[in-house]
Coordinates of N, CA and C in Angstrom, one line a residue:
M1 N -37.2 21.6 -35.2 CA -37.2 22.9 -34.9 C -37.4 23.7 -33.8
T2 N -36.6 24.6 -33.0 CA -36.4 25.2 -31.9 C -37.2 26.5 -31.7
H3 N -37.8 26.7 -30.7 CA -38.7 28.4 -30.5 C -37.8 28.9 -29.7
T4 N -37.2 30.3 -30.4 CA -36.7 31.1 -29.7 C -37.7 32.0 -29.0
E5 N -37.7 32.8 -27.9 CA -38.4 34.2 -27.2 C -38.0 35.1 -27.5
P6 N -39.2 36.0 -27.8 CA -38.6 37.7 -28.0 C -37.4 38.0 -26.9
E7 N -36.6 39.1 -27.8 CA -35.8 39.8 -26.6 C -36.6 41.0 -26.6
K8 N -36.6 41.0 -25.1 CA -37.0 42.4 -24.1 C -36.3 43.4 -24.6
I9 N -36.3 44.3 -25.0 CA -35.3 45.7 -24.9 C -36.2 47.0 -24.9
V10 N -35.4 48.1 -24.3 CA -35.9 49.3 -24.2 C -35.3 50.3 -25.3
I11 N -35.8 51.0 -26.0 CA -35.3 51.9 -26.6 C -36.0 53.1 -26.4
R12 N -35.0 54.5 -26.7 CA -35.4 55.7 -26.3 C -35.3 56.0 -28.0
W13 N -36.3 56.9 -28.3 CA -36.8 57.2 -29.5 C -35.6 58.7 -29.8
T14 N -34.9 58.7 -31.0 CA -34.3 60.0 -31.3 C -34.8 60.8 -32.3
T15 N -35.8 60.1 -33.4 CA -36.5 60.9 -34.3 C -37.5 61.3 -33.7
K16 N -38.2 62.7 -34.2 CA -39.1 63.5 -33.9 C -40.1 63.3 -34.7
D17 N -39.9 62.5 -36.2 CA -40.9 62.3 -37.2 C -41.9 61.1 -36.7
E18 N -43.0 61.8 -36.5 CA -43.9 60.9 -36.1 C -44.5 59.8 -37.2
N19 N -44.5 60.1 -38.5 CA -45.0 59.2 -39.2 C -43.9 57.6 -39.1
A20 N -42.9 58.2 -39.1 CA -41.6 57.2 -38.9 C -41.8 56.3 -37.5
I21 N -41.9 57.2 -36.5 CA -42.2 56.6 -35.0 C -43.5 55.3 -35.5
A22 N -44.5 56.2 -36.3 CA -45.9 55.2 -36.1 C -45.6 53.7 -36.9
A23 N -44.5 54.1 -38.0 CA -44.4 52.8 -39.0 C -43.5 52.0 -38.4
I24 N -42.6 52.7 -37.4 CA -41.8 51.2 -36.6 C -42.3 50.6 -35.6
R25 N -43.5 51.4 -35.1 CA -44.1 50.7 -34.1 C -45.4 49.6 -34.5
K26 N -45.5 50.1 -35.8 CA -46.6 48.8 -36.7 C -45.1 47.8 -37.0
R27 N -44.2 48.0 -37.8 CA -43.7 47.0 -38.1 C -43.1 45.8 -37.1
F28 N -43.0 46.4 -35.7 CA -42.7 45.4 -34.6 C -43.0 45.5 -33.8
N29 N -44.7 45.8 -33.8 CA -45.9 45.6 -33.0 C -45.5 46.1 -31.7
M30 N -45.2 47.4 -31.6 CA -44.7 47.7 -30.0 C -45.8 48.8 -29.8
P31 N -45.5 48.7 -28.2 CA -47.1 49.7 -27.4 C -47.3 51.0 -28.1
S32 N -48.2 51.8 -27.8 CA -48.2 52.7 -28.5 C -48.2 54.1 -27.2
Y33 N -47.2 53.6 -26.3 CA -47.0 54.4 -25.7 C -45.0 54.7 -25.1
T34 N -45.1 55.8 -24.8 CA -44.0 56.2 -24.6 C -43.8 56.6 -23.0
T35 N -42.6 56.4 -22.4 CA -42.3 56.8 -20.8 C -42.3 58.4 -21.3
L36 N -42.2 58.9 -19.7 CA -41.9 60.6 -19.5 C -40.6 60.8 -20.3
N37 N -39.7 59.9 -20.1 CA -38.2 60.3 -20.1 C -38.1 59.7 -22.1
G38 N -38.9 59.2 -22.8 CA -38.9 58.8 -24.0 C -38.5 57.5 -24.1
W39 N -38.5 56.9 -23.3 CA -38.4 55.3 -23.4 C -39.6 54.2 -23.8
S40 N -39.3 53.1 -24.7 CA -40.2 52.6 -25.3 C -40.1 51.0 -25.2
P41 N -40.8 49.9 -24.3 CA -40.1 48.7 -24.4 C -40.7 48.1 -25.8
V42 N -39.9 47.2 -25.8 CA -40.2 46.7 -27.5 C -39.7 45.1 -27.1
E43 N -40.9 44.0 -28.0 CA -40.4 42.6 -27.5 C -39.7 42.5 -29.2
V44 N -38.4 41.9 -29.5 CA -37.8 41.7 -30.6 C -38.0 40.6 -30.9
K45 N -38.4 40.0 -31.9 CA -38.4 38.5 -32.7 C -37.0 38.2 -33.2
P46 N -36.5 37.0 -33.0 CA -35.0 36.9 -33.5 C -34.9 37.3 -35.0
E47 N -36.2 36.8 -35.5 CA -36.1 36.8 -37.1 C -36.0 38.5 -37.7
D48 N -36.4 39.5 -36.0 CA -36.4 40.8 -36.8 C -35.3 41.7 -36.2
K49 N -34.6 41.2 -35.6 CA -33.7 41.5 -35.1 C -32.6 42.2 -35.8
D50 N -32.0 41.6 -37.2 CA -31.4 42.9 -37.9 C -32.0 43.6 -38.3
I51 N -33.3 44.1 -38.9 CA -33.7 44.7 -39.2 C -34.0 46.1 -38.3
F52 N -34.4 45.6 -37.2 CA -34.4 46.1 -36.0 C -33.1 47.1 -35.4
E53 N -32.1 46.6 -35.3 CA -30.9 47.0 -35.7 C -30.8 48.0 -36.4
E54 N -30.9 47.5 -37.8 CA -30.7 49.0 -38.7 C -31.3 50.5 -38.3
C55 N -32.4 49.9 -38.0 CA -33.5 51.0 -37.7 C -32.7 52.0 -36.7
A56 N -31.9 51.2 -35.7 CA -31.3 51.8 -34.6 C -29.8 52.5 -35.1
R57 N -29.3 51.7 -36.1 CA -28.1 52.5 -36.9 C -28.3 53.6 -37.6
R58 N -29.9 53.7 -38.1 CA -30.2 55.0 -38.9 C -30.2 56.0 -38.1
G59 N -30.8 56.0 -36.9 CA -30.6 57.2 -36.0 C -32.4 57.1 -35.4
F60 N -33.1 56.3 -36.1 CA -34.5 56.4 -35.2 C -34.4 56.2 -33.7
F61 N -33.9 55.2 -33.1 CA -34.0 55.3 -31.7 C -32.6 54.7 -31.1
G62 N -32.4 54.5 -30.0 CA -31.0 54.2 -29.7 C -31.7 52.9 -28.5
I63 N -30.7 51.9 -28.5 CA -31.1 50.5 -27.9 C -30.6 51.1 -26.2
M64 N -31.2 50.8 -25.5 CA -30.8 51.3 -24.1 C -30.2 50.1 -23.5
P65 N -29.4 50.0 -22.3 CA -28.5 48.9 -21.9 C -29.2 48.1 -20.9
Q66 N -30.4 48.8 -20.4 CA -31.3 47.8 -19.9 C -32.2 47.2 -20.4
K67 N -32.9 46.2 -19.9 CA -34.3 45.0 -20.3 C -34.8 45.1 -20.0
Y68 N -36.3 45.3 -19.9 CA -37.5 45.7 -19.7 C -38.2 44.2 -18.9
I69 N -38.6 43.9 -18.0 CA -39.2 42.7 -17.5 C -40.6 42.5 -17.9

């Protein structure tokens, strides 16, 4: 069994729904802060990647092209 590291991604929130943001943060174990420009870092586990991308497709956030370090 191989262990795959979580992918480090930066997202930009597009929803203003605070309950949705809180639920997404909890589901993906995201930090509670957002930068001034609305960006948040997240480490997505490979097994969560599909549902994470579905949240983006539904318009809760956009996936930014840069990765965080």
